[in-house]
Amino acid sequence: MQNRRVLSGMRPTGQLHLGNYHGALKNWVELQYQYECYFFIADWHALTTGYADTAGLEEHVWTMAVDWLAAGLNPGVSTLFIQSRVPEHAELHLLLSMITPLGWLERVPSYKDQQVQLKDRELDTYGFLGYPLLQSADILLYRPQYVPVGEDQVAHVEITREIARRFNHIYGREAEFETKVDKAIKSLGSRNAALYRSLRKDFQEKGDAGALAKARALVEANARLTVADRDRLLGYLEGGGIAVLPEPEVLLTATPKVPGLDGRKMSKSYGNTIGLREDADSVARKLKTMQTDPARVRRSDPGDPQKCPVWDLHQVYSSEQTRNWVQSGCRSAGIGCIECKTPLIEKVVEEVSAIAKRAQEFQDNPDVVRGIIAEGCERARDVARDTLAVVRQAMSLDYR
Ligand code: TRP
Ligand code: SF4
C-alpha cells in the first residue's frame, strides 16, 4: 500500500440507498485497498441544515455505520469514525475561521442554492454559512492527498485548497527556511535530490502539473523524512514556505446516473429510493412500478431507452448482452417493460440481499459496531492531534 492518504465523509441521513452506494460508497470500498483511508460520519454537518430536529441523529449515525460495514468498508484497512468524537475538527474550524474572508463563504454555490431549496428551514445561521469551512477543517486535519467526492462537492474542496494556501502564506514562514529545505533535499540522496530539483524547476518555470505531482509523490514515498522536512519539501515545491497544511486534490468519483423510481435523481428528499437493505419483494414491487419511457403507453408502442430511467439502471447493473437485448427489444416493441425489468430486478435483489445479510449481523451485534467506531475515532484523533500541534506551533499558540 502506498502511504498516500484519502479522506472523505458523509452526512448521516439514515438508511443509505442505491444512489449513495453507486455514487460514493462502492468507490470508497475500492479506494481503501489503494490508499490509507479515513472515512467519517459527518454528524456536525447534519446540524448545519438539520439543527432543529436532532432526535433521530444518533440512530442515523449507527444506521450509517452498519451500512458502511455491510457495503464492505473494512475497519482492518480503513479508519472509520464519527466527526463529533474528534473535537479537533471544531478547534481547527475555529482557528481557520479567523483567516477566512466572509466573501469566500458567501460565494460557495451551495450557500445560496440550498437556502432556496430548503426554504422551509431558517438557514440564515452562522453555522450554515460556515459549513464549507467546517468541511475544510475536516479535510485539512488529516492532511490527505486526495478527497474522493462527486461533482457537487468539488467547490468545497476548491475552497479548502484556497484556505490551505492562505494559511500557509500567513503562517508558513520559518526562520532559515532556505537552509533547512536545502538540508532536507540533500537527505533525499543525490539521485532523488537532483530529480526533486528538476521537477520543481519544471513546475515553477513551465507550470508543469505532472512534474508537481511526481515531485510530491517522491516526497511522500520517502518514509525516512521527518514530518517537518516533508512539509518543507512539499511547501518548497509550490512556493517559498513550509506547507503546514498541504493542499488536497479532488479525486472525482465517476458516478453513474442512478435514477429514482420517478425518474428524478435518487434522493431521500424525493422519496424515490431503493434502500441498501431493502427486501426482495419490496425491490421487485418498486421496480415494477418504476417510471419508463412515457411514449410507451401500450405494449405494442416502441420505446426509446434514452428516454427511460430504467435504462440508466441497466447501465449500472446489466451485462452488454442484456443491454443489447433491451435496446433492440425496446425499440422494436419486441419486449414489454415488465420483461425488460426482470433481469434488473434479479441483479438489484442479488446486490441488496447480500448487503442486507451482512448488515443484519452487525445489527445483531451493536457492541461490535461501537467497538469498531471507537477504535477508528482513536486512530483519527491521533492524526488530528498531530496536525493541531503543528498548526498551533505555526500560529505561535504552543505556549509552554
Ligand atoms: N459535505 C459533504 C456532503 O454533504 C460531507 C462532508 C463533510 C465531506 N465533510 C467532508 C466530504 C469532508 C468530503 C470531505 O456530502
Ligand atoms: Fe424502458 Fe425497458 Fe420499457 Fe424500454 S422496454 S421503455 S428501456 S423499461
Short mmCIF file of C-alpha atoms and ligand atoms in Angstrom, two decimals:
data_model
loop_
_atom_site.label_atom_id
_atom_site.label_comp_id
_atom_site.label_asym_id
_atom_site.label_seq_id
_atom_site.Cartn_x
_atom_site.Cartn_y
_atom_site.Cartn_z
CA MET A 1 0.00 0.00 0.00
CA GLN A 2 1.19 3.48 -0.82
CA ASN A 3 1.23 5.86 2.08
CA ARG A 4 -0.96 8.35 0.26
CA ARG A 5 -3.90 9.38 2.30
CA VAL A 6 -7.54 9.72 1.35
CA LEU A 7 -10.28 11.36 3.38
CA SER A 8 -13.98 11.65 2.82
CA GLY A 9 -17.17 11.99 4.79
CA MET A 10 -20.91 11.54 4.53
CA ARG A 11 -23.77 13.14 6.36
CA PRO A 12 -25.81 10.70 8.41
CA THR A 13 -29.15 10.76 6.63
CA GLY A 14 -30.43 7.40 7.84
CA GLN A 15 -30.62 4.26 5.77
CA LEU A 16 -28.50 4.60 2.62
CA HIS A 17 -29.89 3.89 -0.82
CA LEU A 18 -28.59 2.68 -4.17
CA GLY A 19 -27.74 6.23 -5.19
CA ASN A 20 -25.42 6.63 -2.19
CA TYR A 21 -23.92 3.23 -2.85
CA HIS A 22 -23.12 3.65 -6.53
CA GLY A 23 -22.36 7.35 -6.15
CA ALA A 24 -19.81 7.06 -3.35
CA LEU A 25 -19.67 4.09 -1.05
CA LYS A 26 -18.76 1.48 -3.63
CA ASN A 27 -15.91 3.69 -4.75
CA TRP A 28 -14.66 4.04 -1.16
CA VAL A 29 -14.62 0.27 -0.81
CA GLU A 30 -12.21 0.09 -3.74
CA LEU A 31 -10.08 3.03 -2.62
CA GLN A 32 -9.42 1.50 0.78
CA TYR A 33 -7.20 -1.11 -0.83
CA GLN A 34 -5.16 1.50 -2.69
CA TYR A 35 -4.74 4.24 -0.11
CA GLU A 36 -4.62 4.90 3.59
CA CYS A 37 -8.27 5.85 4.00
CA TYR A 38 -10.15 7.90 6.61
CA PHE A 39 -13.92 7.94 6.31
CA PHE A 40 -16.12 9.74 8.76
CA ILE A 41 -19.75 10.25 9.64
CA ALA A 42 -20.30 13.99 9.37
CA ASP A 43 -22.77 14.42 12.22
CA TRP A 44 -21.92 18.07 12.86
CA HIS A 45 -22.60 18.73 9.19
CA ALA A 46 -26.07 17.31 9.63
CA LEU A 47 -26.66 20.08 12.17
CA THR A 48 -25.87 22.85 9.70
CA THR A 49 -29.20 22.26 8.00
CA GLY A 50 -30.94 19.96 10.50
CA TYR A 51 -30.29 21.69 13.81
CA ALA A 52 -33.99 21.99 14.62
CA ASP A 53 -34.58 18.27 14.77
CA THR A 54 -31.80 16.24 16.31
CA ALA A 55 -33.81 13.46 17.91
CA GLY A 56 -33.11 10.97 15.14
CA LEU A 57 -29.44 11.82 14.73
CA GLU A 58 -27.98 9.08 16.89
CA GLU A 59 -29.98 6.40 15.14
CA HIS A 60 -28.92 7.77 11.77
CA VAL A 61 -25.29 7.66 12.80
CA TRP A 62 -25.41 3.99 13.77
CA THR A 63 -27.52 3.03 10.77
CA MET A 64 -24.94 4.58 8.53
CA ALA A 65 -22.09 2.84 10.33
CA VAL A 66 -23.84 -0.50 9.76
CA ASP A 67 -24.49 0.34 6.09
CA TRP A 68 -20.83 1.18 5.58
CA LEU A 69 -19.63 -2.05 7.12
CA ALA A 70 -22.24 -4.11 5.27
CA ALA A 71 -21.25 -2.49 1.98
CA GLY A 72 -17.68 -3.61 2.51
CA LEU A 73 -15.77 -0.85 4.25
CA ASN A 74 -13.16 -2.80 6.11
CA PRO A 75 -12.10 -1.49 9.52
CA GLY A 76 -8.94 -3.55 9.20
CA VAL A 77 -7.67 -1.25 6.47
CA SER A 78 -9.77 1.93 6.74
CA THR A 79 -10.24 4.25 9.67
CA LEU A 80 -13.97 4.77 10.24
CA PHE A 81 -15.03 7.41 12.72
CA ILE A 82 -17.57 9.98 13.85
CA GLN A 83 -16.75 13.65 13.41
CA SER A 84 -18.01 14.82 16.80
CA ARG A 85 -15.89 12.23 18.59
CA VAL A 86 -12.82 14.04 17.29
CA PRO A 87 -13.26 17.51 18.75
CA GLU A 88 -10.11 18.68 16.95
CA HIS A 89 -12.41 19.26 13.96
CA ALA A 90 -14.01 22.08 15.95
CA GLU A 91 -10.71 23.55 17.08
CA LEU A 92 -9.30 23.67 13.56
CA HIS A 93 -12.58 25.09 12.28
CA LEU A 94 -12.32 27.89 14.82
CA LEU A 95 -8.69 28.67 14.01
CA LEU A 96 -9.35 28.66 10.27
CA SER A 97 -12.37 30.90 10.74
CA MET A 98 -10.00 33.67 11.83
CA ILE A 99 -8.37 33.83 8.40
CA THR A 100 -11.37 33.11 6.19
CA PRO A 101 -12.83 36.11 4.37
CA LEU A 102 -16.63 36.17 4.55
CA GLY A 103 -16.85 36.66 0.79
CA TRP A 104 -15.27 33.27 0.17
CA LEU A 105 -18.07 31.57 2.08
CA GLU A 106 -20.84 33.66 0.59
CA ARG A 107 -19.59 32.79 -2.87
CA VAL A 108 -19.78 28.99 -2.43
CA PRO A 109 -22.55 27.96 -4.84
CA SER A 110 -24.34 25.64 -2.40
CA TYR A 111 -24.86 28.51 0.06
CA LYS A 112 -27.47 30.35 -1.97
CA ASP A 113 -28.78 27.20 -3.72
CA GLN A 114 -29.56 25.36 -0.51
CA GLN A 115 -31.19 28.39 1.08
CA VAL A 116 -33.56 28.43 -1.86
CA GLN A 117 -34.07 24.66 -1.93
CA LEU A 118 -34.63 24.29 1.78
CA LYS A 119 -36.69 27.42 2.23
CA ASP A 120 -38.87 25.83 4.90
CA ARG A 121 -35.84 25.99 7.21
CA GLU A 122 -34.27 29.05 8.74
CA LEU A 123 -30.79 28.93 7.22
CA ASP A 124 -29.58 32.43 7.93
CA THR A 125 -27.26 31.00 10.51
CA TYR A 126 -23.60 31.31 11.28
CA GLY A 127 -23.22 27.52 11.20
CA PHE A 128 -24.77 27.18 7.78
CA LEU A 129 -22.59 29.88 6.27
CA GLY A 130 -19.56 28.25 7.87
CA TYR A 131 -20.38 24.77 6.64
CA PRO A 132 -17.79 24.76 3.81
CA LEU A 133 -15.18 25.90 6.31
CA LEU A 134 -16.08 23.08 8.67
CA GLN A 135 -15.58 20.80 5.71
CA SER A 136 -12.19 22.40 5.06
CA ALA A 137 -11.22 21.71 8.66
CA ASP A 138 -12.42 18.11 8.30
CA ILE A 139 -10.14 17.67 5.35
CA LEU A 140 -7.05 19.62 6.36
CA LEU A 141 -6.97 17.97 9.77
CA TYR A 142 -5.89 14.73 8.11
CA ARG A 143 -3.61 16.33 5.52
CA PRO A 144 -4.82 13.95 2.82
CA GLN A 145 -3.58 13.90 -0.72
CA TYR A 146 -6.98 13.09 -2.15
CA VAL A 147 -10.61 13.76 -1.33
CA PRO A 148 -12.96 11.49 -3.26
CA VAL A 149 -16.20 13.36 -3.88
CA GLY A 150 -18.84 13.80 -6.52
CA GLU A 151 -19.28 16.82 -8.75
CA ASP A 152 -21.48 18.60 -6.19
CA GLN A 153 -18.66 18.77 -3.65
CA VAL A 154 -15.85 19.98 -5.89
CA ALA A 155 -16.37 23.62 -4.93
CA HIS A 156 -15.86 22.66 -1.29
CA VAL A 157 -12.52 21.05 -1.96
CA GLU A 158 -11.59 24.10 -4.01
CA ILE A 159 -12.24 26.46 -1.09
CA THR A 160 -10.29 24.06 1.13
CA ARG A 161 -7.30 24.49 -1.16
CA GLU A 162 -7.64 28.26 -1.01
CA ILE A 163 -7.81 28.21 2.76
CA ALA A 164 -4.76 25.95 2.99
CA ARG A 165 -2.88 28.29 0.69
CA ARG A 166 -3.86 31.29 2.76
CA PHE A 167 -2.92 29.57 6.00
CA ASN A 168 0.47 28.56 4.62
CA HIS A 169 1.01 32.02 3.29
CA ILE A 170 0.30 33.66 6.64
CA TYR A 171 1.83 31.10 8.99
CA GLY A 172 4.21 29.11 6.83
CA ARG A 173 7.15 31.45 7.34
CA GLU A 174 10.05 29.86 9.08
CA ALA A 175 13.41 31.24 10.13
CA GLU A 176 16.16 29.98 7.86
CA PHE A 177 13.72 28.13 5.65
CA GLU A 178 16.12 28.03 2.71
CA THR A 179 18.89 26.41 4.72
CA LYS A 180 16.55 23.85 6.21
CA VAL A 181 14.98 22.97 2.90
CA ASP A 182 18.41 22.58 1.37
CA LYS A 183 19.33 20.10 4.07
CA ALA A 184 16.06 18.25 3.58
CA ILE A 185 16.67 17.96 -0.16
CA LYS A 186 20.14 16.56 0.43
CA SER A 187 18.68 13.96 2.77
CA LEU A 188 16.76 12.51 -0.17
CA GLY A 189 20.00 11.08 -1.54
CA SER A 190 21.84 12.50 -4.52
CA ARG A 191 19.73 10.94 -7.27
CA ASN A 192 16.38 11.86 -5.78
CA ALA A 193 17.67 15.28 -4.77
CA ALA A 194 18.56 16.03 -8.39
CA LEU A 195 15.21 14.69 -9.55
CA TYR A 196 13.35 16.77 -6.97
CA ARG A 197 15.14 19.93 -8.06
CA SER A 198 14.50 19.36 -11.74
CA LEU A 199 10.82 18.52 -11.19
CA ARG A 200 10.42 21.67 -9.07
CA LYS A 201 12.05 23.70 -11.81
CA ASP A 202 9.68 22.26 -14.42
CA PHE A 203 6.72 23.16 -12.29
CA GLN A 204 7.89 26.62 -11.30
CA GLU A 205 9.10 27.67 -14.72
CA LYS A 206 6.68 25.89 -17.03
CA GLY A 207 3.73 25.26 -14.75
CA ASP A 208 4.05 21.53 -15.43
CA ALA A 209 1.40 19.97 -13.15
CA GLY A 210 2.64 16.46 -13.91
CA ALA A 211 6.07 17.41 -12.59
CA LEU A 212 4.47 18.74 -9.41
CA ALA A 213 2.56 15.50 -8.90
CA LYS A 214 5.70 13.43 -9.45
CA ALA A 215 7.70 15.55 -7.05
CA ARG A 216 5.01 15.26 -4.39
CA ALA A 217 4.93 11.51 -4.84
CA LEU A 218 8.68 11.41 -4.50
CA VAL A 219 8.50 13.25 -1.19
CA GLU A 220 5.58 11.25 0.11
CA ALA A 221 7.14 7.91 -0.76
CA ASN A 222 10.12 8.71 1.41
CA ALA A 223 9.38 7.17 4.78
CA ARG A 224 12.59 8.40 6.40
CA LEU A 225 11.77 12.10 6.20
CA THR A 226 10.65 13.81 9.38
CA VAL A 227 7.19 15.37 9.30
CA ALA A 228 8.75 18.84 9.36
CA ASP A 229 11.08 18.10 6.45
CA ARG A 230 8.25 16.58 4.47
CA ASP A 231 6.24 19.78 4.97
CA ARG A 232 9.23 21.88 3.95
CA LEU A 233 9.79 19.89 0.78
CA LEU A 234 6.11 20.00 -0.15
CA GLY A 235 5.91 23.71 0.57
CA TYR A 236 9.06 24.50 -1.37
CA LEU A 237 7.67 22.83 -4.49
CA GLU A 238 4.95 25.41 -4.85
CA GLY A 239 6.41 28.45 -3.22
CA GLY A 240 8.84 29.62 -0.65
CA GLY A 241 7.36 28.50 2.63
CA ILE A 242 6.54 25.43 4.63
CA ALA A 243 3.30 23.64 3.72
CA VAL A 244 1.81 23.32 7.19
CA LEU A 245 -1.47 22.34 5.59
CA PRO A 246 -0.84 20.73 2.20
CA GLU A 247 -3.43 21.38 -0.49
CA PRO A 248 -5.60 18.33 -1.12
CA GLU A 249 -6.75 17.29 -4.56
CA VAL A 250 -10.19 16.18 -5.67
CA LEU A 251 -10.43 12.57 -6.67
CA LEU A 252 -13.50 12.89 -8.81
CA THR A 253 -15.72 9.86 -8.46
CA ALA A 254 -17.02 8.72 -11.82
CA THR A 255 -20.61 8.47 -10.74
CA PRO A 256 -23.11 6.57 -12.84
CA LYS A 257 -26.54 8.10 -13.15
CA VAL A 258 -28.77 6.41 -10.57
CA PRO A 259 -32.35 7.50 -11.16
CA GLY A 260 -35.01 7.04 -8.55
CA LEU A 261 -38.35 5.37 -9.13
CA ASP A 262 -39.90 8.54 -10.56
CA GLY A 263 -37.02 9.15 -12.96
CA ARG A 264 -35.52 12.04 -11.00
CA LYS A 265 -32.15 11.62 -9.29
CA MET A 266 -32.44 9.07 -6.49
CA SER A 267 -32.69 11.08 -3.30
CA LYS A 268 -34.16 10.64 0.13
CA SER A 269 -35.89 14.01 -0.10
CA TYR A 270 -37.78 12.91 -3.22
CA GLY A 271 -38.98 9.68 -1.58
CA ASN A 272 -37.99 7.73 -4.70
CA THR A 273 -35.29 5.46 -3.33
CA ILE A 274 -34.44 1.79 -3.13
CA GLY A 275 -32.75 1.15 0.20
CA LEU A 276 -29.45 -0.64 0.54
CA ARG A 277 -31.12 -3.23 2.74
CA GLU A 278 -34.50 -3.35 1.03
CA ASP A 279 -36.07 -6.82 1.00
CA ALA A 280 -36.53 -8.72 -2.26
CA ASP A 281 -40.31 -8.32 -2.51
CA SER A 282 -40.16 -4.65 -1.99
CA VAL A 283 -37.37 -4.21 -4.57
CA ALA A 284 -39.44 -6.12 -7.12
CA ARG A 285 -42.58 -4.17 -6.31
CA LYS A 286 -40.83 -0.83 -6.58
CA LEU A 287 -39.02 -1.61 -9.82
CA LYS A 288 -42.16 -2.98 -11.44
CA THR A 289 -43.87 0.36 -10.98
CA MET A 290 -40.81 2.41 -11.90
CA GLN A 291 -41.26 5.14 -14.47
CA THR A 292 -40.45 4.10 -18.07
CA ASP A 293 -40.37 5.93 -21.41
CA PRO A 294 -43.67 7.87 -21.27
CA ALA A 295 -44.17 7.29 -25.00
CA ARG A 296 -44.68 3.56 -24.40
CA VAL A 297 -48.30 3.68 -23.39
CA ARG A 298 -49.24 0.30 -24.86
CA ARG A 299 -47.15 -2.85 -25.05
CA SER A 300 -47.18 -2.50 -28.86
CA ASP A 301 -45.70 1.04 -28.80
CA PRO A 302 -41.96 1.06 -29.49
CA GLY A 303 -39.87 2.90 -26.90
CA ASP A 304 -36.58 4.72 -26.62
CA PRO A 305 -34.24 3.59 -23.83
CA GLN A 306 -32.59 7.02 -23.95
CA LYS A 307 -35.80 8.45 -22.55
CA CYS A 308 -36.24 5.77 -19.91
CA PRO A 309 -34.78 5.82 -16.39
CA VAL A 310 -34.89 2.01 -16.29
CA TRP A 311 -32.25 2.08 -18.99
CA ASP A 312 -29.96 4.11 -16.72
CA LEU A 313 -30.23 1.34 -14.18
CA HIS A 314 -29.44 -1.27 -16.84
CA GLN A 315 -26.25 0.65 -17.47
CA VAL A 316 -25.30 0.25 -13.85
CA TYR A 317 -26.30 -3.37 -13.45
CA SER A 318 -26.57 -5.27 -16.73
CA SER A 319 -24.12 -7.09 -18.98
CA GLU A 320 -23.52 -5.94 -22.52
CA GLN A 321 -25.63 -8.81 -23.77
CA THR A 322 -28.60 -7.79 -21.68
CA ARG A 323 -28.18 -4.17 -22.66
CA ASN A 324 -28.24 -5.10 -26.35
CA TRP A 325 -31.38 -7.13 -25.73
CA VAL A 326 -33.01 -4.11 -24.07
CA GLN A 327 -32.01 -1.75 -26.86
CA SER A 328 -33.40 -3.83 -29.69
CA GLY A 329 -36.39 -5.20 -27.77
CA CYS A 330 -37.49 -1.76 -26.61
CA ARG A 331 -37.09 -0.01 -29.95
CA SER A 332 -38.96 -2.76 -31.81
CA ALA A 333 -41.59 -3.30 -29.11
CA GLY A 334 -40.30 -6.87 -29.06
CA ILE A 335 -40.24 -6.88 -25.26
CA GLY A 336 -42.56 -5.34 -22.70
CA CYS A 337 -41.40 -3.12 -19.87
CA ILE A 338 -42.01 -5.73 -17.19
CA GLU A 339 -39.97 -8.20 -19.19
CA CYS A 340 -37.24 -5.60 -19.56
CA LYS A 341 -37.17 -5.04 -15.81
CA THR A 342 -36.91 -8.72 -14.88
CA PRO A 343 -33.13 -9.16 -15.24
CA LEU A 344 -32.66 -5.84 -13.49
CA ILE A 345 -34.78 -6.87 -10.54
CA GLU A 346 -32.67 -10.01 -10.27
CA LYS A 347 -29.41 -8.05 -10.14
CA VAL A 348 -30.63 -5.45 -7.68
CA VAL A 349 -32.09 -8.11 -5.40
CA GLU A 350 -28.83 -10.01 -5.51
CA GLU A 351 -26.90 -6.89 -4.53
CA VAL A 352 -29.13 -5.63 -1.75
CA SER A 353 -29.80 -9.02 -0.21
CA ALA A 354 -26.08 -9.66 0.19
CA ILE A 355 -25.71 -6.26 1.85
CA ALA A 356 -28.81 -6.77 4.00
CA LYS A 357 -27.49 -10.11 5.20
CA ARG A 358 -24.18 -8.62 6.31
CA ALA A 359 -25.99 -5.65 7.83
CA GLN A 360 -28.12 -7.99 9.92
CA GLU A 361 -25.04 -9.48 11.53
CA PHE A 362 -23.82 -6.06 12.58
CA GLN A 363 -27.31 -5.05 13.61
CA ASP A 364 -27.44 -8.07 15.90
CA ASN A 365 -24.08 -7.15 17.44
CA PRO A 366 -24.21 -3.43 18.13
CA ASP A 367 -21.26 -3.67 20.51
CA VAL A 368 -19.07 -4.85 17.67
CA VAL A 369 -20.04 -1.80 15.63
CA ARG A 370 -19.47 0.54 18.55
CA GLY A 371 -16.07 -1.05 19.15
CA ILE A 372 -15.02 -0.63 15.51
CA ILE A 373 -16.04 3.02 15.51
CA ALA A 374 -14.46 3.71 18.90
CA GLU A 375 -11.18 2.34 17.62
CA GLY A 376 -11.47 4.40 14.44
CA CYS A 377 -12.11 7.54 16.49
CA GLU A 378 -8.95 6.89 18.50
CA ARG A 379 -6.86 6.40 15.38
CA ALA A 380 -8.32 9.51 13.76
CA ARG A 381 -7.66 11.52 16.90
CA ASP A 382 -4.01 10.59 16.90
CA VAL A 383 -3.62 12.07 13.44
CA ALA A 384 -5.78 15.08 14.30
CA ARG A 385 -3.73 15.85 17.41
CA ASP A 386 -0.50 15.77 15.40
CA THR A 387 -1.85 18.22 12.86
CA LEU A 388 -3.11 20.56 15.54
CA ALA A 389 0.25 20.52 17.27
CA VAL A 390 1.85 21.69 14.03
CA VAL A 391 -0.92 24.24 13.45
CA ARG A 392 -0.63 25.69 16.96
CA GLN A 393 3.12 25.90 16.59
CA ALA A 394 2.81 27.68 13.23
CA MET A 395 0.35 30.15 14.79
CA SER A 396 2.56 30.67 17.86
CA LEU A 397 -0.11 29.23 20.12
CA ASP A 398 2.05 26.47 21.55
CA TYR A 399 2.56 28.15 24.90
CA ARG A 400 4.69 26.36 27.43
N1 TRP B 1 -20.35 17.94 2.69
C1 TRP B 1 -20.34 16.54 2.37
C2 TRP B 1 -21.73 16.15 1.86
O1 TRP B 1 -22.70 16.84 2.16
C3 TRP B 1 -19.94 15.69 3.52
C4 TRP B 1 -18.60 16.07 4.04
C5 TRP B 1 -18.36 16.73 5.19
C6 TRP B 1 -17.35 15.78 3.45
N2 TRP B 1 -17.02 16.88 5.38
C7 TRP B 1 -16.38 16.32 4.33
C8 TRP B 1 -16.95 15.14 2.28
C9 TRP B 1 -15.01 16.24 4.05
C10 TRP B 1 -15.58 15.08 2.00
C11 TRP B 1 -14.64 15.62 2.88
O2 TRP B 1 -21.84 15.15 1.20
FE1 SF4 B 2 -37.67 1.39 -20.55
FE2 SF4 B 2 -37.18 -1.18 -20.91
FE3 SF4 B 2 -39.67 -0.24 -21.17
FE4 SF4 B 2 -37.82 0.37 -22.97
S1 SF4 B 2 -38.61 -1.66 -22.52
S2 SF4 B 2 -39.26 1.79 -22.04
S3 SF4 B 2 -35.98 0.53 -21.70
S4 SF4 B 2 -38.44 -0.29 -19.31
#
